[in-house]
Short mmCIF file of C-alpha atoms in Angstrom, two decimals:
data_model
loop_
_atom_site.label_atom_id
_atom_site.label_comp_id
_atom_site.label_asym_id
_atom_site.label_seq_id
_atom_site.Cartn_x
_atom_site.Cartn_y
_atom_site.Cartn_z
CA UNK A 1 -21.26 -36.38 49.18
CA UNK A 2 -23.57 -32.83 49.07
CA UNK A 3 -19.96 -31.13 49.21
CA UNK A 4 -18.52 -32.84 46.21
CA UNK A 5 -21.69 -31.40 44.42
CA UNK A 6 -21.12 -27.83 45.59
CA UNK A 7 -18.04 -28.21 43.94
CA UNK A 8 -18.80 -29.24 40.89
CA UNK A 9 -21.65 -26.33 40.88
CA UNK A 10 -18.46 -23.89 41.79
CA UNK A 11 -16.71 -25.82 39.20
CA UNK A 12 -19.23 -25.08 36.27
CA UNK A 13 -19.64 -21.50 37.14
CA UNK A 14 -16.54 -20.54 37.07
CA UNK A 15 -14.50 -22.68 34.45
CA UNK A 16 -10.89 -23.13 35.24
CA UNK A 17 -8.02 -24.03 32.32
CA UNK A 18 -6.64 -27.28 33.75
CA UNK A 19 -3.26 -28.84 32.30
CA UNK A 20 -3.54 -32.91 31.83
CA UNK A 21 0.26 -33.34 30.60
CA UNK A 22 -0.59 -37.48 30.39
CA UNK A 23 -3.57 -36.57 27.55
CA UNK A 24 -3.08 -39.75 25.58
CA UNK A 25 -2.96 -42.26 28.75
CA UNK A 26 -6.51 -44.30 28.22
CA UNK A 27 -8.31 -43.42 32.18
CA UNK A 28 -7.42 -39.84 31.48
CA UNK A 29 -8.87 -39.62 28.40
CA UNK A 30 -12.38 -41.04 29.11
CA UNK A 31 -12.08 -38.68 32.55
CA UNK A 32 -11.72 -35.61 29.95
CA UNK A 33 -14.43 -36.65 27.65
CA UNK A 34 -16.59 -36.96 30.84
CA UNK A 35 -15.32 -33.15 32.49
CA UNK A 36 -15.46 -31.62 28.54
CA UNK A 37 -19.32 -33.19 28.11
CA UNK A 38 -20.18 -31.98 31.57
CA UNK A 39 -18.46 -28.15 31.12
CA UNK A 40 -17.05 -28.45 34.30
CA UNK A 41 -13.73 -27.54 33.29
CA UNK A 42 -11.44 -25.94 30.22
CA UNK A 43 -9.08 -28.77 29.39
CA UNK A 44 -5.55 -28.96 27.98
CA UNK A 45 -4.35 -32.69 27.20
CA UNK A 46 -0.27 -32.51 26.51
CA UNK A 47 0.69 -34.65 23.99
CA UNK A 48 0.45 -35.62 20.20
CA UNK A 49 -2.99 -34.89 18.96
CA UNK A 50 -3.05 -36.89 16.28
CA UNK A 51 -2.66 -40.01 18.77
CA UNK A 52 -5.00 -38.33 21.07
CA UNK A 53 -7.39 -37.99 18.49
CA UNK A 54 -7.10 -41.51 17.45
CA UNK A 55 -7.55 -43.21 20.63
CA UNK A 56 -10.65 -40.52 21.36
CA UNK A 57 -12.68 -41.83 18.29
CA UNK A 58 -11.63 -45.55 18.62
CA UNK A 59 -13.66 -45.34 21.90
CA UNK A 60 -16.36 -42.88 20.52
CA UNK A 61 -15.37 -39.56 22.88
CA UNK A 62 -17.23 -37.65 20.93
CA UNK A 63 -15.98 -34.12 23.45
CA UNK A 64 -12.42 -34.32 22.94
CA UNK A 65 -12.77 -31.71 20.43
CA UNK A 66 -13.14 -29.34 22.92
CA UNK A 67 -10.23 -29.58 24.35
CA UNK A 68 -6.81 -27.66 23.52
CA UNK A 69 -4.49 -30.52 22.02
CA UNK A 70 -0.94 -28.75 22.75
CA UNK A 71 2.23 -31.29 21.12
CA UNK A 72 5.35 -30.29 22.80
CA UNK A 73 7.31 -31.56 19.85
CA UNK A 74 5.75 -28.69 17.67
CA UNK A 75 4.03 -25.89 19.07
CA UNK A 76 5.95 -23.01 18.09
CA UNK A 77 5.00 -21.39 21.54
CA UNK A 78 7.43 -24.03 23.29
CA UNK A 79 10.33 -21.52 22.56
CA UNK A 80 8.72 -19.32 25.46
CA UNK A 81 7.84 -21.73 27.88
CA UNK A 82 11.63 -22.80 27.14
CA UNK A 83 12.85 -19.52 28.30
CA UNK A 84 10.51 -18.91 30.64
CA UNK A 85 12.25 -22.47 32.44
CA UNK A 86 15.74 -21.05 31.52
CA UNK A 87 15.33 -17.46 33.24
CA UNK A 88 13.90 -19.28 36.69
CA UNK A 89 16.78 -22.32 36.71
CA UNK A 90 20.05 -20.50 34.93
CA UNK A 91 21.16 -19.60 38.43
CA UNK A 92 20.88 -23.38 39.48
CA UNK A 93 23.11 -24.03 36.61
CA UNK A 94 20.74 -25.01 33.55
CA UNK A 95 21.98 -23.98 30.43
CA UNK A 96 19.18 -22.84 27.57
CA UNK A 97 19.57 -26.41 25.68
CA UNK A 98 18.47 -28.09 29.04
CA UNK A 99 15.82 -25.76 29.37
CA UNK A 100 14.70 -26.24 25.97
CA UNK A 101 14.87 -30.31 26.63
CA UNK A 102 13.35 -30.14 30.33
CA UNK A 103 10.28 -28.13 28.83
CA UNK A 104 9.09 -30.91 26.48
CA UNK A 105 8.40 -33.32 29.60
CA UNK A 106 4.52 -32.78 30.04
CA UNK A 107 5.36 -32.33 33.57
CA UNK A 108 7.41 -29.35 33.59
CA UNK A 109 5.56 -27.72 30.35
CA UNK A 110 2.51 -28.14 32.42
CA UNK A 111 4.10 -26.16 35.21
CA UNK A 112 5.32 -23.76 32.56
CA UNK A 113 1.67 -23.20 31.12
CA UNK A 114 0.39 -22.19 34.68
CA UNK A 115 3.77 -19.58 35.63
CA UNK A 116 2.92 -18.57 32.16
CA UNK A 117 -0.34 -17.48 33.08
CA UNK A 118 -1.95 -20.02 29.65
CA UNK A 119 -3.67 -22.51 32.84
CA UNK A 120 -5.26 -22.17 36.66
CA UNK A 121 -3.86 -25.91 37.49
CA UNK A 122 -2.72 -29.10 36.72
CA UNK A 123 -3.42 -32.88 37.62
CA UNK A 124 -1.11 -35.83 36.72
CA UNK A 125 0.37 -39.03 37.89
CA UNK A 126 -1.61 -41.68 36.46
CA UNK A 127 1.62 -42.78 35.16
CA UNK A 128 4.24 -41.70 37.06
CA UNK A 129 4.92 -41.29 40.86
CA UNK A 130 3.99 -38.17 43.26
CA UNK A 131 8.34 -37.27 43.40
CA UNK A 132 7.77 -37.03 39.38
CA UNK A 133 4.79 -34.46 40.15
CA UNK A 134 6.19 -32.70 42.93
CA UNK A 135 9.40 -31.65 41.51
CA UNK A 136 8.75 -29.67 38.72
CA UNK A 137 6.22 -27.59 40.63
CA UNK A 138 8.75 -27.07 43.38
CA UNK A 139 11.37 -25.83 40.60
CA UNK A 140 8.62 -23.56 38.50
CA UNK A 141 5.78 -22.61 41.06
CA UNK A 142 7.90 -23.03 44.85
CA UNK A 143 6.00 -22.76 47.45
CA UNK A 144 2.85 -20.39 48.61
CA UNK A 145 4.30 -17.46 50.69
CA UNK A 146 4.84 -18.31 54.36
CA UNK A 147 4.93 -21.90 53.79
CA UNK A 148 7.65 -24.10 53.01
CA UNK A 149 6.32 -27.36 52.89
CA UNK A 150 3.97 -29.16 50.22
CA UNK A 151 1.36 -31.89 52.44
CA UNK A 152 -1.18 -34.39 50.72
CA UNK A 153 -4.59 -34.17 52.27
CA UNK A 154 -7.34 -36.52 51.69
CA UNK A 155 -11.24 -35.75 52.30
CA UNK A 156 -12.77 -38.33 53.41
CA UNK A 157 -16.80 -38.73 53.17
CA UNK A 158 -17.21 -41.27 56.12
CA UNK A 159 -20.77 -43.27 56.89
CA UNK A 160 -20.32 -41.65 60.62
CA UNK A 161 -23.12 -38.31 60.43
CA UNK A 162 -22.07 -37.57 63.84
CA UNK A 163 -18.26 -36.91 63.26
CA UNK A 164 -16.82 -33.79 61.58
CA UNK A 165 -19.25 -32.32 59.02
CA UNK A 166 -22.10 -34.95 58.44
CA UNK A 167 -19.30 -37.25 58.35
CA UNK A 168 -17.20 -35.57 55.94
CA UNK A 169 -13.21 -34.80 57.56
CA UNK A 170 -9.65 -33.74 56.17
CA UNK A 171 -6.93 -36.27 56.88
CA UNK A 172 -3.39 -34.74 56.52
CA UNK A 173 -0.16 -35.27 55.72
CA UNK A 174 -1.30 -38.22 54.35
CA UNK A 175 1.34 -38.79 50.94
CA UNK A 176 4.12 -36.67 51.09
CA UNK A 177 6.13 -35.48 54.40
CA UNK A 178 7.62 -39.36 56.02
CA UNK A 179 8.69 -37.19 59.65
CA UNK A 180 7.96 -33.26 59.85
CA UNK A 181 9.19 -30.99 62.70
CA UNK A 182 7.53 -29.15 64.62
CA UNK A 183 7.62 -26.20 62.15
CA UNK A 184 6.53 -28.29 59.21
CA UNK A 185 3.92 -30.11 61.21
CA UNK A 186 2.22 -26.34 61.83
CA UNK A 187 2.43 -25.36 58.22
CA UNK A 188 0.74 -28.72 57.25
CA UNK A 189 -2.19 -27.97 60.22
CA UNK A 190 -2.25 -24.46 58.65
CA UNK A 191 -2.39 -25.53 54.94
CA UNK A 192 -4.43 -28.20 55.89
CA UNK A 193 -7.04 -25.78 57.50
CA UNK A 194 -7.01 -23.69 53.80
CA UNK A 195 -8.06 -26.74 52.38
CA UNK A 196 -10.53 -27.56 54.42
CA UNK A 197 -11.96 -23.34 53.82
CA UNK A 198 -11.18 -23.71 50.01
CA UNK A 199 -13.25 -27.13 49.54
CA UNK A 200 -15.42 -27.74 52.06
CA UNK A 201 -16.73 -24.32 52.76
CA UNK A 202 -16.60 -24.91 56.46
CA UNK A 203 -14.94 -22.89 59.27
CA UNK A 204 -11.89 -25.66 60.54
CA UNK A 205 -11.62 -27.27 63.71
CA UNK A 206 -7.94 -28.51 63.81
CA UNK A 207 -7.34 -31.47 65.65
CA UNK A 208 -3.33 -32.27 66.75
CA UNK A 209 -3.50 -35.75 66.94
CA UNK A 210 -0.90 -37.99 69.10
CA UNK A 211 -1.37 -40.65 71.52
CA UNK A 212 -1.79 -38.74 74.44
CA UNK A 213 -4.46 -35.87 75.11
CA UNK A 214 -3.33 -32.58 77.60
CA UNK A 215 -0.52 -34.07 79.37
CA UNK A 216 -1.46 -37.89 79.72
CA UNK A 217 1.87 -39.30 78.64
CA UNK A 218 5.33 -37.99 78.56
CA UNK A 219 7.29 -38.20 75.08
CA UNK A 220 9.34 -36.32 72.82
CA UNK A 221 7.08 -37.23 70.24
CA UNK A 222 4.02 -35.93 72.07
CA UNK A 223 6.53 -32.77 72.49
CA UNK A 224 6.86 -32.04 68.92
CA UNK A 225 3.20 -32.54 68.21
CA UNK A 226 2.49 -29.62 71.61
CA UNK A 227 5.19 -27.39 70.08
CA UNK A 228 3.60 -27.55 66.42
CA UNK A 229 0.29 -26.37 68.25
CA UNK A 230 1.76 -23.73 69.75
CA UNK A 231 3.69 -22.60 66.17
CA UNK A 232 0.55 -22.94 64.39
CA UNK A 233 -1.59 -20.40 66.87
CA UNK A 234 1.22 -17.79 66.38
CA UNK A 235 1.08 -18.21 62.90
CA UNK A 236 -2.76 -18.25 62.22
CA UNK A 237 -3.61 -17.15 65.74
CA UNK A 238 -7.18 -17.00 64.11
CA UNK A 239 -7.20 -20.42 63.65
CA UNK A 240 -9.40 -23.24 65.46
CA UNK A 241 -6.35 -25.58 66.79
CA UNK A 242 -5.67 -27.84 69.37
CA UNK A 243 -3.59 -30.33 70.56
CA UNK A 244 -2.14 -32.60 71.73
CA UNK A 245 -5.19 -34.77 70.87
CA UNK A 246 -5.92 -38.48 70.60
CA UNK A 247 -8.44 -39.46 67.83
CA UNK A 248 -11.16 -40.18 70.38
CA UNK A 249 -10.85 -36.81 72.09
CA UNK A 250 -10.99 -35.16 68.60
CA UNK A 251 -14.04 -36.59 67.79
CA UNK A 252 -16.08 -37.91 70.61
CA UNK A 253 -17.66 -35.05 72.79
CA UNK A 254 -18.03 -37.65 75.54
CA UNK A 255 -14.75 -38.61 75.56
CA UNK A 256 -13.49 -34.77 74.60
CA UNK A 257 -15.16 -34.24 77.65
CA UNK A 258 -13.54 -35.86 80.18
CA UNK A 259 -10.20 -35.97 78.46
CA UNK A 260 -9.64 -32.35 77.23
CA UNK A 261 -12.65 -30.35 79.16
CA UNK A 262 -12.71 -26.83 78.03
CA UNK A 263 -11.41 -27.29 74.39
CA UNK A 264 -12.63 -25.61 71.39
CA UNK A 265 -11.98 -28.23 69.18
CA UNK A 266 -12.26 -31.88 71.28
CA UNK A 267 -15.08 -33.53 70.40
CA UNK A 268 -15.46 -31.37 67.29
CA UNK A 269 -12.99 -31.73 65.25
CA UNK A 270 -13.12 -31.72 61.11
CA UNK A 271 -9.37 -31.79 60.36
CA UNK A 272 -7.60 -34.25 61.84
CA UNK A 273 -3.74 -33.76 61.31
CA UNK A 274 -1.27 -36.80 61.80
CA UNK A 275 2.17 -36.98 64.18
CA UNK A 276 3.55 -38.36 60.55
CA UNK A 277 3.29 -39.97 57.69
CA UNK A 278 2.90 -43.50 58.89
CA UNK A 279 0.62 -42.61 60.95
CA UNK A 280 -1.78 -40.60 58.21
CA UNK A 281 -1.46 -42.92 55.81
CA UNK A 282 -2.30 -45.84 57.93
CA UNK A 283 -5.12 -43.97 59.31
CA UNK A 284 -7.03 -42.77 56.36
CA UNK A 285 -6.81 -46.49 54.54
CA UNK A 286 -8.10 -48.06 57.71
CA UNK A 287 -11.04 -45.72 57.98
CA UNK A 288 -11.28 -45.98 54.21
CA UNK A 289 -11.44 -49.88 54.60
CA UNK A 290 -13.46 -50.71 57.92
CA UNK A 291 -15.98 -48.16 57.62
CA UNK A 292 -16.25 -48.03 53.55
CA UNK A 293 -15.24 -44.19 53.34
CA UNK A 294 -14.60 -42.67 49.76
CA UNK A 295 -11.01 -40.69 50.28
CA UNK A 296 -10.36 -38.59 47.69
CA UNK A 297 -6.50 -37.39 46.89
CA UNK A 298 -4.55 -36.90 47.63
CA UNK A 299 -4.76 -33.12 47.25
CA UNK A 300 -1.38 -31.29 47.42
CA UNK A 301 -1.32 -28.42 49.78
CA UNK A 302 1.40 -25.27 50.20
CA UNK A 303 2.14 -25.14 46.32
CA UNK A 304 1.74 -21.40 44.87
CA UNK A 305 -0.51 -23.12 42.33
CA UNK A 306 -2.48 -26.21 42.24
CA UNK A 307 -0.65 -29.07 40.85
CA UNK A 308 -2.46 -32.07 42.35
CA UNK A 309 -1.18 -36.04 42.11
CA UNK A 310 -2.87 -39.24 40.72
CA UNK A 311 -2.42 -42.80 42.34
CA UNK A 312 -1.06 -44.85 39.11
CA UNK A 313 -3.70 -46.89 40.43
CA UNK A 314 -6.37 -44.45 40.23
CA UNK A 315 -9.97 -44.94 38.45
CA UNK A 316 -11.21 -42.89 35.65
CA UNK A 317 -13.41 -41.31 38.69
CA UNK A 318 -11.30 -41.00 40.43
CA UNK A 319 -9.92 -38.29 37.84
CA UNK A 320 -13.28 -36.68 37.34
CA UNK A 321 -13.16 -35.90 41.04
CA UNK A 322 -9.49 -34.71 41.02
CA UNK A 323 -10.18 -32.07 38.56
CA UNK A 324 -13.07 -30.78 40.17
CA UNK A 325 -11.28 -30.67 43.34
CA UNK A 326 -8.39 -28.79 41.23
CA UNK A 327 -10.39 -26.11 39.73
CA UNK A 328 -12.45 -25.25 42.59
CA UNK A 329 -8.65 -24.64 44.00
CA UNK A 330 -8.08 -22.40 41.42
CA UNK A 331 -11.28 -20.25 41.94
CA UNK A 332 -10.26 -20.06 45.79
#
């Protein structure tokens, strides 16, 4: 995982602030103790300190004390990050004693701290699902200019040297989007492909994957998949892309040869971008499971800021990594 270390090198030379609104949940408290010790990033943990603190010397995290302890029930700059929520949601209707509620939930406040300029990104979920993540960033951050869609990518650091980069690969939309259009499909490939620049430090080869290659079946869902291609090279007509693709074409030259002769990306391929959710999700945990792949995310993709999601079964690692995958989005 030589790419995981580059970012952690990226990560320590450049510090980024990083919100953790769940700082007195146990996992992400030994994960900050680990990223505080290390210096790899500048931590906030939401919450009450005094609990915080508690649990950090019952278990001898000695690094804690590093981090910025913010209590939503008595900082006296919550009054701004109120107002702050109130000016961007009054014209959806919330009234300044919502606003002032809504910005104690870690989740929005972390949001708050990042439009505020007082972080570079956030990471949560450990407790609560990826809807409770994603919504407060969509109300607070929106969306990065030119895209309207937020995608969960996964890397995946595979055993197979001869596929993608040494192995390594970008599975999307993996966690969030159950059936995009064509539209949404491109701006996932697209995102997808800023992902793979941001944290791999590779050039992308953009796979379009369905289950027919150039023509060999006849579907509407093969359609939609050739139309998103198409959407995508207007859009980032710079942009290594092509489909329609099956797996094997996207990643055995062999195969790309005889199937897809003359393509840029067959038999090369480092992103591989699914038809659908069902599709990514059931792809990335069968690679994960028959060839004993790490995946790590997933990473949330097409949000102004990053604001990145936890499985609530996720290991205190598992966090470490997260982080350092947030902050080197943040110096991108």
């Amino acid at each position: 995982m030589d790419i995981l270390q580059q970012m952690i090198a990226r990560a320590k030379a450049n510090p980024q602030r990083i919100v953790l609104p769940e700082g007195d949940e146990p996992r992400t408290l030994e994960a900050a103790n680990i990223l505080l010790r290390d210096e790899i990033a500048k931590l906030t943990l939401i919450g009450n300190p005094e609990t915080i603190r508690r649990m950090a010397q019952e278990k001898g995290y000695e690094y804690i004390d590093r981090a910025t302890l913010f209590d939503p029930e008595s900082d006296p700059k919550m009054a701004e990050y109120a107002q702050l929520l109130y000016e961007l949601r009054k014209a959806k209707g919330m009234t300044e004693e919502e606003a002032a509620r809504k910005a104690k939930d870690p989740l929005y406040l972390g949001c708050l701290m990042i439009k505020n300029g007082d972080a570079d990104g956030e990471l949560a979920g450990a407790r609560g699902t990826t809807a409770d993540t994603i919504r407060p960033a969509f109300q607070i951050l929106k969306t990065k200019p030119g895209c309207s869609i937020v995608s969960g990518a996964f890397l995946m650091f595979t055993p197979a040297k001869q596929l993608g980069e040494d192995g390594f690969l970008i599975f999307a939309d993996c966690a969030v989007n159950p059936c995009p259009n064509a539209q949404e499909l491109a701006q996932i490939a697209i995102s997808t492909a800023e992902t793979a620049r941001s944290l791999g430090g590779f050039e992308p080869k953009v796979a379009m994957l369905s289950f027919s290659t150039k023509g060999s079946a006849k579907h509407e869902l093969i359609d939609k998949v050739t139309e998103a291609t198409r959407i995508a090279r207007e859009l980032a007509p710079e942009l290594s892309i092509d489909g329609e693709l099956q797996a094997d074409a996207a990643l055995v030259e062999s195969v790309a040869k005889t199937k897809a002769p003359g393509s840029s990306v067959a038999g090369k391929a480092n992103v591989l971008v699914f038809p659908d959710l069902q599709a990514g999700n059931i792809g990335y945990k069968l690679v994960e499971r028959f060839s004993g792949a790490d995946a790590v995310g997933p990473i949330l993709q097409g949000i102004a800021a990053p604001v990145n999601d936890l499985s609530r079964g996720c290991k205190v690692q598992d966090i470490v990594q997260m982080v350092i995958i947030t902050a080197n989005q943040a110096i991108h």
